[in-house]
């Protein structure tokens, strides 16, 4: 059996709710008196450019008062939601890989362990994206350069998530394959939406 990825001990220390509270703290004080309907309409309109617009809207509408009508805030919160989903999936995958070690199909166990590894990488990439979004305009780097980093890292995270499901293509049908692929597909959709919103904002700051 593989040893536990060192990232996972850290993942269990920070709750997703705590992460989002930290994320939203600097924006809460800046909340305007704009009608709530304007804020949710902005999110719905923005989500229309994603591959999974309804999932995008339902996962982000609860943050409308923090987003207001700011595409940078929307992208940042979408990344935070993606990170929360990836962290939750990573914990699930770790447990699934341990169960698979005692199952009848060693290929399923190997694929599950590979998923743990690539999701660890995806977590690092999304965390890096979130840190970069919180530092936009600071650190002596251009906004365009910073957004290029975020686009690169979020795209790499999505690729890592896709690698997980691809790893089960040659694995026979079974509970591990079905459960993992269903769980990971949902995470991929959230990450895909976050990347799309990042791209929308990046196009606004990089287009002359």
PDB file of C-alpha atoms in Angstrom:
ATOM      1  CA  UNK A   1       0.000   0.000   0.000  1.00  0.00           C
ATOM      2  CA  UNK A   2       1.261   3.523  -0.789  1.00  0.00           C
ATOM      3  CA  UNK A   3       2.137   5.828   2.056  1.00  0.00           C
ATOM      4  CA  UNK A   4      -0.177   8.761   2.729  1.00  0.00           C
ATOM      5  CA  UNK A   5       0.482  11.872   0.679  1.00  0.00           C
ATOM      6  CA  UNK A   6       1.806  14.545   3.089  1.00  0.00           C
ATOM      7  CA  UNK A   7      -0.735  17.011   1.756  1.00  0.00           C
ATOM      8  CA  UNK A   8      -3.650  15.122   3.272  1.00  0.00           C
ATOM      9  CA  UNK A   9      -2.698  15.771   6.879  1.00  0.00           C
ATOM     10  CA  UNK A  10      -2.834  19.482   6.080  1.00  0.00           C
ATOM     11  CA  UNK A  11      -6.118  19.150   4.202  1.00  0.00           C
ATOM     12  CA  UNK A  12      -7.875  17.798   7.259  1.00  0.00           C
ATOM     13  CA  UNK A  13      -6.832  20.749   9.414  1.00  0.00           C
ATOM     14  CA  UNK A  14      -8.683  23.481   7.518  1.00  0.00           C
ATOM     15  CA  UNK A  15     -12.440  23.192   7.058  1.00  0.00           C
ATOM     16  CA  UNK A  16     -13.995  24.338   3.789  1.00  0.00           C
ATOM     17  CA  UNK A  17     -16.249  26.725   5.721  1.00  0.00           C
ATOM     18  CA  UNK A  18     -13.254  28.306   7.453  1.00  0.00           C
ATOM     19  CA  UNK A  19     -11.553  28.729   4.103  1.00  0.00           C
ATOM     20  CA  UNK A  20     -14.538  30.537   2.627  1.00  0.00           C
ATOM     21  CA  UNK A  21     -14.899  32.784   5.673  1.00  0.00           C
ATOM     22  CA  UNK A  22     -11.306  33.884   5.211  1.00  0.00           C
ATOM     23  CA  UNK A  23     -11.875  34.378   1.516  1.00  0.00           C
ATOM     24  CA  UNK A  24     -14.958  36.526   1.931  1.00  0.00           C
ATOM     25  CA  UNK A  25     -13.778  38.585   4.897  1.00  0.00           C
ATOM     26  CA  UNK A  26     -12.246  41.438   2.896  1.00  0.00           C
ATOM     27  CA  UNK A  27     -15.261  41.745   0.616  1.00  0.00           C
ATOM     28  CA  UNK A  28     -17.993  41.721   3.233  1.00  0.00           C
ATOM     29  CA  UNK A  29     -17.238  45.239   4.413  1.00  0.00           C
ATOM     30  CA  UNK A  30     -17.374  46.460   0.853  1.00  0.00           C
ATOM     31  CA  UNK A  31     -20.899  45.173   0.245  1.00  0.00           C
ATOM     32  CA  UNK A  32     -22.997  47.788  -1.495  1.00  0.00           C
ATOM     33  CA  UNK A  33     -26.657  48.602  -1.331  1.00  0.00           C
ATOM     34  CA  UNK A  34     -27.232  47.233  -4.843  1.00  0.00           C
ATOM     35  CA  UNK A  35     -30.439  45.187  -5.086  1.00  0.00           C
ATOM     36  CA  UNK A  36     -29.897  41.499  -4.443  1.00  0.00           C
ATOM     37  CA  UNK A  37     -31.637  40.670  -7.711  1.00  0.00           C
ATOM     38  CA  UNK A  38     -28.940  42.570  -9.624  1.00  0.00           C
ATOM     39  CA  UNK A  39     -26.241  40.502  -7.927  1.00  0.00           C
ATOM     40  CA  UNK A  40     -27.891  37.161  -8.636  1.00  0.00           C
ATOM     41  CA  UNK A  41     -28.707  38.222 -12.196  1.00  0.00           C
ATOM     42  CA  UNK A  42     -25.029  39.020 -12.693  1.00  0.00           C
ATOM     43  CA  UNK A  43     -24.063  35.541 -11.485  1.00  0.00           C
ATOM     44  CA  UNK A  44     -26.645  33.853 -13.693  1.00  0.00           C
ATOM     45  CA  UNK A  45     -25.538  35.859 -16.699  1.00  0.00           C
ATOM     46  CA  UNK A  46     -21.874  35.089 -16.056  1.00  0.00           C
ATOM     47  CA  UNK A  47     -22.610  31.406 -15.544  1.00  0.00           C
ATOM     48  CA  UNK A  48     -24.261  31.340 -18.949  1.00  0.00           C
ATOM     49  CA  UNK A  49     -20.779  31.307 -20.478  1.00  0.00           C
ATOM     50  CA  UNK A  50     -19.775  28.119 -18.633  1.00  0.00           C
ATOM     51  CA  UNK A  51     -20.264  24.516 -19.722  1.00  0.00           C
ATOM     52  CA  UNK A  52     -22.514  23.756 -16.745  1.00  0.00           C
ATOM     53  CA  UNK A  53     -24.493  26.958 -16.183  1.00  0.00           C
ATOM     54  CA  UNK A  54     -27.119  25.631 -13.789  1.00  0.00           C
ATOM     55  CA  UNK A  55     -24.512  24.012 -11.539  1.00  0.00           C
ATOM     56  CA  UNK A  56     -22.497  27.214 -11.744  1.00  0.00           C
ATOM     57  CA  UNK A  57     -25.440  29.318 -10.631  1.00  0.00           C
ATOM     58  CA  UNK A  58     -26.589  27.060  -7.802  1.00  0.00           C
ATOM     59  CA  UNK A  59     -23.070  26.739  -6.397  1.00  0.00           C
ATOM     60  CA  UNK A  60     -22.381  30.492  -6.457  1.00  0.00           C
ATOM     61  CA  UNK A  61     -25.732  32.246  -5.966  1.00  0.00           C
ATOM     62  CA  UNK A  62     -25.362  32.031  -2.198  1.00  0.00           C
ATOM     63  CA  UNK A  63     -22.378  34.381  -2.421  1.00  0.00           C
ATOM     64  CA  UNK A  64     -24.226  37.048  -4.421  1.00  0.00           C
ATOM     65  CA  UNK A  65     -23.921  39.730  -1.735  1.00  0.00           C
ATOM     66  CA  UNK A  66     -20.149  39.243  -1.623  1.00  0.00           C
ATOM     67  CA  UNK A  67     -19.763  39.049  -5.396  1.00  0.00           C
ATOM     68  CA  UNK A  68     -22.028  42.035  -6.102  1.00  0.00           C
ATOM     69  CA  UNK A  69     -21.330  42.562  -9.812  1.00  0.00           C
ATOM     70  CA  UNK A  70     -17.566  42.118  -9.716  1.00  0.00           C
ATOM     71  CA  UNK A  71     -16.143  39.511 -12.138  1.00  0.00           C
ATOM     72  CA  UNK A  72     -12.883  39.257 -10.167  1.00  0.00           C
ATOM     73  CA  UNK A  73     -14.746  38.425  -6.957  1.00  0.00           C
ATOM     74  CA  UNK A  74     -16.910  35.942  -8.816  1.00  0.00           C
ATOM     75  CA  UNK A  75     -13.872  34.176 -10.242  1.00  0.00           C
ATOM     76  CA  UNK A  76     -12.168  34.141  -6.852  1.00  0.00           C
ATOM     77  CA  UNK A  77     -15.180  32.671  -5.071  1.00  0.00           C
ATOM     78  CA  UNK A  78     -15.659  30.109  -7.846  1.00  0.00           C
ATOM     79  CA  UNK A  79     -12.062  28.992  -7.291  1.00  0.00           C
ATOM     80  CA  UNK A  80     -12.698  28.722  -3.548  1.00  0.00           C
ATOM     81  CA  UNK A  81     -15.788  26.594  -4.158  1.00  0.00           C
ATOM     82  CA  UNK A  82     -13.763  24.402  -6.511  1.00  0.00           C
ATOM     83  CA  UNK A  83     -11.071  24.004  -3.871  1.00  0.00           C
ATOM     84  CA  UNK A  84     -13.647  22.975  -1.293  1.00  0.00           C
ATOM     85  CA  UNK A  85     -15.040  20.308  -3.640  1.00  0.00           C
ATOM     86  CA  UNK A  86     -11.577  19.023  -4.554  1.00  0.00           C
ATOM     87  CA  UNK A  87     -10.523  18.767  -0.925  1.00  0.00           C
ATOM     88  CA  UNK A  88     -13.679  16.835  -0.070  1.00  0.00           C
ATOM     89  CA  UNK A  89     -13.151  14.527  -3.043  1.00  0.00           C
ATOM     90  CA  UNK A  90      -9.529  13.958  -2.049  1.00  0.00           C
ATOM     91  CA  UNK A  91     -10.589  12.705   1.367  1.00  0.00           C
ATOM     92  CA  UNK A  92     -13.128  10.430  -0.298  1.00  0.00           C
ATOM     93  CA  UNK A  93     -10.551   9.114  -2.769  1.00  0.00           C
ATOM     94  CA  UNK A  94      -8.094   8.366   0.004  1.00  0.00           C
ATOM     95  CA  UNK A  95     -10.694   6.220   1.751  1.00  0.00           C
ATOM     96  CA  UNK A  96     -11.757   4.616  -1.536  1.00  0.00           C
ATOM     97  CA  UNK A  97      -8.182   3.687  -2.399  1.00  0.00           C
ATOM     98  CA  UNK A  98      -7.760   2.005   0.971  1.00  0.00           C
ATOM     99  CA  UNK A  99     -10.941  -0.003   0.452  1.00  0.00           C
ATOM    100  CA  UNK A 100      -9.862  -0.920  -3.060  1.00  0.00           C
ATOM    101  CA  UNK A 101      -6.637  -2.423  -1.689  1.00  0.00           C
ATOM    102  CA  UNK A 102      -8.778  -5.194  -0.206  1.00  0.00           C
ATOM    103  CA  UNK A 103     -10.990  -5.587  -3.263  1.00  0.00           C
ATOM    104  CA  UNK A 104     -10.810  -8.198  -6.017  1.00  0.00           C
ATOM    105  CA  UNK A 105      -9.407  -5.965  -8.767  1.00  0.00           C
ATOM    106  CA  UNK A 106      -5.835  -4.694  -8.362  1.00  0.00           C
ATOM    107  CA  UNK A 107      -6.316  -2.425 -11.382  1.00  0.00           C
ATOM    108  CA  UNK A 108      -9.113  -0.588  -9.586  1.00  0.00           C
ATOM    109  CA  UNK A 109      -6.861  -0.168  -6.544  1.00  0.00           C
ATOM    110  CA  UNK A 110      -4.019   1.178  -8.686  1.00  0.00           C
ATOM    111  CA  UNK A 111      -6.344   3.620 -10.464  1.00  0.00           C
ATOM    112  CA  UNK A 112      -7.764   4.825  -7.158  1.00  0.00           C
ATOM    113  CA  UNK A 113      -4.266   5.467  -5.782  1.00  0.00           C
ATOM    114  CA  UNK A 114      -3.395   7.366  -8.943  1.00  0.00           C
ATOM    115  CA  UNK A 115      -6.474   9.509  -8.374  1.00  0.00           C
ATOM    116  CA  UNK A 116      -5.263  10.332  -4.874  1.00  0.00           C
ATOM    117  CA  UNK A 117      -1.957  11.492  -6.324  1.00  0.00           C
ATOM    118  CA  UNK A 118      -3.361  13.650  -9.119  1.00  0.00           C
ATOM    119  CA  UNK A 119      -5.993  15.158  -6.838  1.00  0.00           C
ATOM    120  CA  UNK A 120      -3.198  16.124  -4.474  1.00  0.00           C
ATOM    121  CA  UNK A 121      -1.613  17.975  -7.379  1.00  0.00           C
ATOM    122  CA  UNK A 122      -4.941  19.552  -8.329  1.00  0.00           C
ATOM    123  CA  UNK A 123      -5.419  20.754  -4.774  1.00  0.00           C
ATOM    124  CA  UNK A 124      -2.032  22.463  -4.802  1.00  0.00           C
ATOM    125  CA  UNK A 125      -2.794  24.110  -8.146  1.00  0.00           C
ATOM    126  CA  UNK A 126      -6.198  25.427  -7.077  1.00  0.00           C
ATOM    127  CA  UNK A 127      -4.807  26.661  -3.763  1.00  0.00           C
ATOM    128  CA  UNK A 128      -2.097  28.486  -5.699  1.00  0.00           C
ATOM    129  CA  UNK A 129      -4.750  30.017  -7.949  1.00  0.00           C
ATOM    130  CA  UNK A 130      -6.729  31.216  -4.952  1.00  0.00           C
ATOM    131  CA  UNK A 131      -3.654  32.770  -3.345  1.00  0.00           C
ATOM    132  CA  UNK A 132      -2.844  34.537  -6.620  1.00  0.00           C
ATOM    133  CA  UNK A 133      -6.392  35.895  -6.917  1.00  0.00           C
ATOM    134  CA  UNK A 134      -6.152  37.320  -3.408  1.00  0.00           C
ATOM    135  CA  UNK A 135      -2.939  39.132  -4.396  1.00  0.00           C
ATOM    136  CA  UNK A 136      -4.090  40.644  -7.675  1.00  0.00           C
ATOM    137  CA  UNK A 137      -2.402  43.972  -8.312  1.00  0.00           C
ATOM    138  CA  UNK A 138       0.252  43.475  -5.630  1.00  0.00           C
ATOM    139  CA  UNK A 139       3.724  41.978  -5.429  1.00  0.00           C
ATOM    140  CA  UNK A 140       5.165  44.003  -8.282  1.00  0.00           C
ATOM    141  CA  UNK A 141       3.668  41.674 -10.922  1.00  0.00           C
ATOM    142  CA  UNK A 142       1.373  42.816 -13.694  1.00  0.00           C
ATOM    143  CA  UNK A 143      -2.292  41.888 -13.492  1.00  0.00           C
ATOM    144  CA  UNK A 144      -1.984  40.144 -16.849  1.00  0.00           C
ATOM    145  CA  UNK A 145       0.888  37.989 -15.595  1.00  0.00           C
ATOM    146  CA  UNK A 146      -0.984  37.089 -12.433  1.00  0.00           C
ATOM    147  CA  UNK A 147      -4.119  36.095 -14.341  1.00  0.00           C
ATOM    148  CA  UNK A 148      -2.027  34.038 -16.753  1.00  0.00           C
ATOM    149  CA  UNK A 149      -0.752  32.097 -13.739  1.00  0.00           C
ATOM    150  CA  UNK A 150      -4.279  31.489 -12.502  1.00  0.00           C
ATOM    151  CA  UNK A 151      -5.426  30.303 -15.923  1.00  0.00           C
ATOM    152  CA  UNK A 152      -2.461  27.938 -16.204  1.00  0.00           C
ATOM    153  CA  UNK A 153      -2.934  26.447 -12.750  1.00  0.00           C
ATOM    154  CA  UNK A 154      -6.705  26.030 -13.014  1.00  0.00           C
ATOM    155  CA  UNK A 155      -6.316  24.392 -16.426  1.00  0.00           C
ATOM    156  CA  UNK A 156      -3.695  22.037 -15.002  1.00  0.00           C
ATOM    157  CA  UNK A 157      -5.998  21.184 -12.090  1.00  0.00           C
ATOM    158  CA  UNK A 158      -8.797  20.291 -14.492  1.00  0.00           C
ATOM    159  CA  UNK A 159      -6.393  18.127 -16.482  1.00  0.00           C
ATOM    160  CA  UNK A 160      -5.379  16.291 -13.316  1.00  0.00           C
ATOM    161  CA  UNK A 161      -9.018  15.638 -12.465  1.00  0.00           C
ATOM    162  CA  UNK A 162      -9.587  14.272 -15.970  1.00  0.00           C
ATOM    163  CA  UNK A 163      -6.518  12.054 -15.577  1.00  0.00           C
ATOM    164  CA  UNK A 164      -8.223  10.435 -12.599  1.00  0.00           C
ATOM    165  CA  UNK A 165     -11.281   9.348 -14.566  1.00  0.00           C
ATOM    166  CA  UNK A 166      -9.171   8.378 -17.591  1.00  0.00           C
ATOM    167  CA  UNK A 167      -7.274   5.975 -15.355  1.00  0.00           C
ATOM    168  CA  UNK A 168     -10.394   3.832 -14.947  1.00  0.00           C
ATOM    169  CA  UNK A 169     -10.971   3.284 -18.668  1.00  0.00           C
ATOM    170  CA  UNK A 170      -9.260  -0.120 -18.630  1.00  0.00           C
ATOM    171  CA  UNK A 171     -10.721  -1.121 -15.276  1.00  0.00           C
ATOM    172  CA  UNK A 172     -13.651  -3.512 -15.203  1.00  0.00           C
ATOM    173  CA  UNK A 173     -17.006  -2.304 -13.957  1.00  0.00           C
ATOM    174  CA  UNK A 174     -17.377  -2.340 -10.201  1.00  0.00           C
ATOM    175  CA  UNK A 175     -18.330  -0.259  -7.196  1.00  0.00           C
ATOM    176  CA  UNK A 176     -14.970   1.506  -6.940  1.00  0.00           C
ATOM    177  CA  UNK A 177     -14.957   2.554 -10.588  1.00  0.00           C
ATOM    178  CA  UNK A 178     -18.594   3.677 -10.538  1.00  0.00           C
ATOM    179  CA  UNK A 179     -18.351   5.606  -7.275  1.00  0.00           C
ATOM    180  CA  UNK A 180     -15.066   7.315  -8.056  1.00  0.00           C
ATOM    181  CA  UNK A 181     -16.030   8.362 -11.555  1.00  0.00           C
ATOM    182  CA  UNK A 182     -19.405   9.734 -10.430  1.00  0.00           C
ATOM    183  CA  UNK A 183     -17.775  11.737  -7.660  1.00  0.00           C
ATOM    184  CA  UNK A 184     -14.935  13.048  -9.799  1.00  0.00           C
ATOM    185  CA  UNK A 185     -17.192  14.039 -12.710  1.00  0.00           C
ATOM    186  CA  UNK A 186     -19.069  16.406 -10.381  1.00  0.00           C
ATOM    187  CA  UNK A 187     -15.821  17.931  -9.185  1.00  0.00           C
ATOM    188  CA  UNK A 188     -14.599  18.354 -12.756  1.00  0.00           C
ATOM    189  CA  UNK A 189     -17.737  20.283 -13.629  1.00  0.00           C
ATOM    190  CA  UNK A 190     -17.215  22.723 -10.761  1.00  0.00           C
ATOM    191  CA  UNK A 191     -13.571  23.227 -11.690  1.00  0.00           C
ATOM    192  CA  UNK A 192     -14.491  23.683 -15.352  1.00  0.00           C
ATOM    193  CA  UNK A 193     -16.952  26.402 -14.393  1.00  0.00           C
ATOM    194  CA  UNK A 194     -14.367  28.131 -12.214  1.00  0.00           C
ATOM    195  CA  UNK A 195     -11.860  28.084 -15.067  1.00  0.00           C
ATOM    196  CA  UNK A 196     -14.442  29.572 -17.424  1.00  0.00           C
ATOM    197  CA  UNK A 197     -15.123  32.438 -15.011  1.00  0.00           C
ATOM    198  CA  UNK A 198     -11.389  32.983 -14.606  1.00  0.00           C
ATOM    199  CA  UNK A 199     -11.050  33.162 -18.381  1.00  0.00           C
ATOM    200  CA  UNK A 200     -13.884  35.693 -18.591  1.00  0.00           C
ATOM    201  CA  UNK A 201     -12.204  37.975 -16.084  1.00  0.00           C
ATOM    202  CA  UNK A 202      -8.778  37.473 -17.649  1.00  0.00           C
ATOM    203  CA  UNK A 203     -10.146  38.535 -21.033  1.00  0.00           C
ATOM    204  CA  UNK A 204     -11.367  41.781 -19.465  1.00  0.00           C
ATOM    205  CA  UNK A 205      -7.973  42.707 -18.036  1.00  0.00           C
ATOM    206  CA  UNK A 206      -5.819  41.543 -20.946  1.00  0.00           C
ATOM    207  CA  UNK A 207      -7.848  42.975 -23.824  1.00  0.00           C
ATOM    208  CA  UNK A 208      -6.683  46.498 -24.756  1.00  0.00           C
TER     209      UNK A 208
END
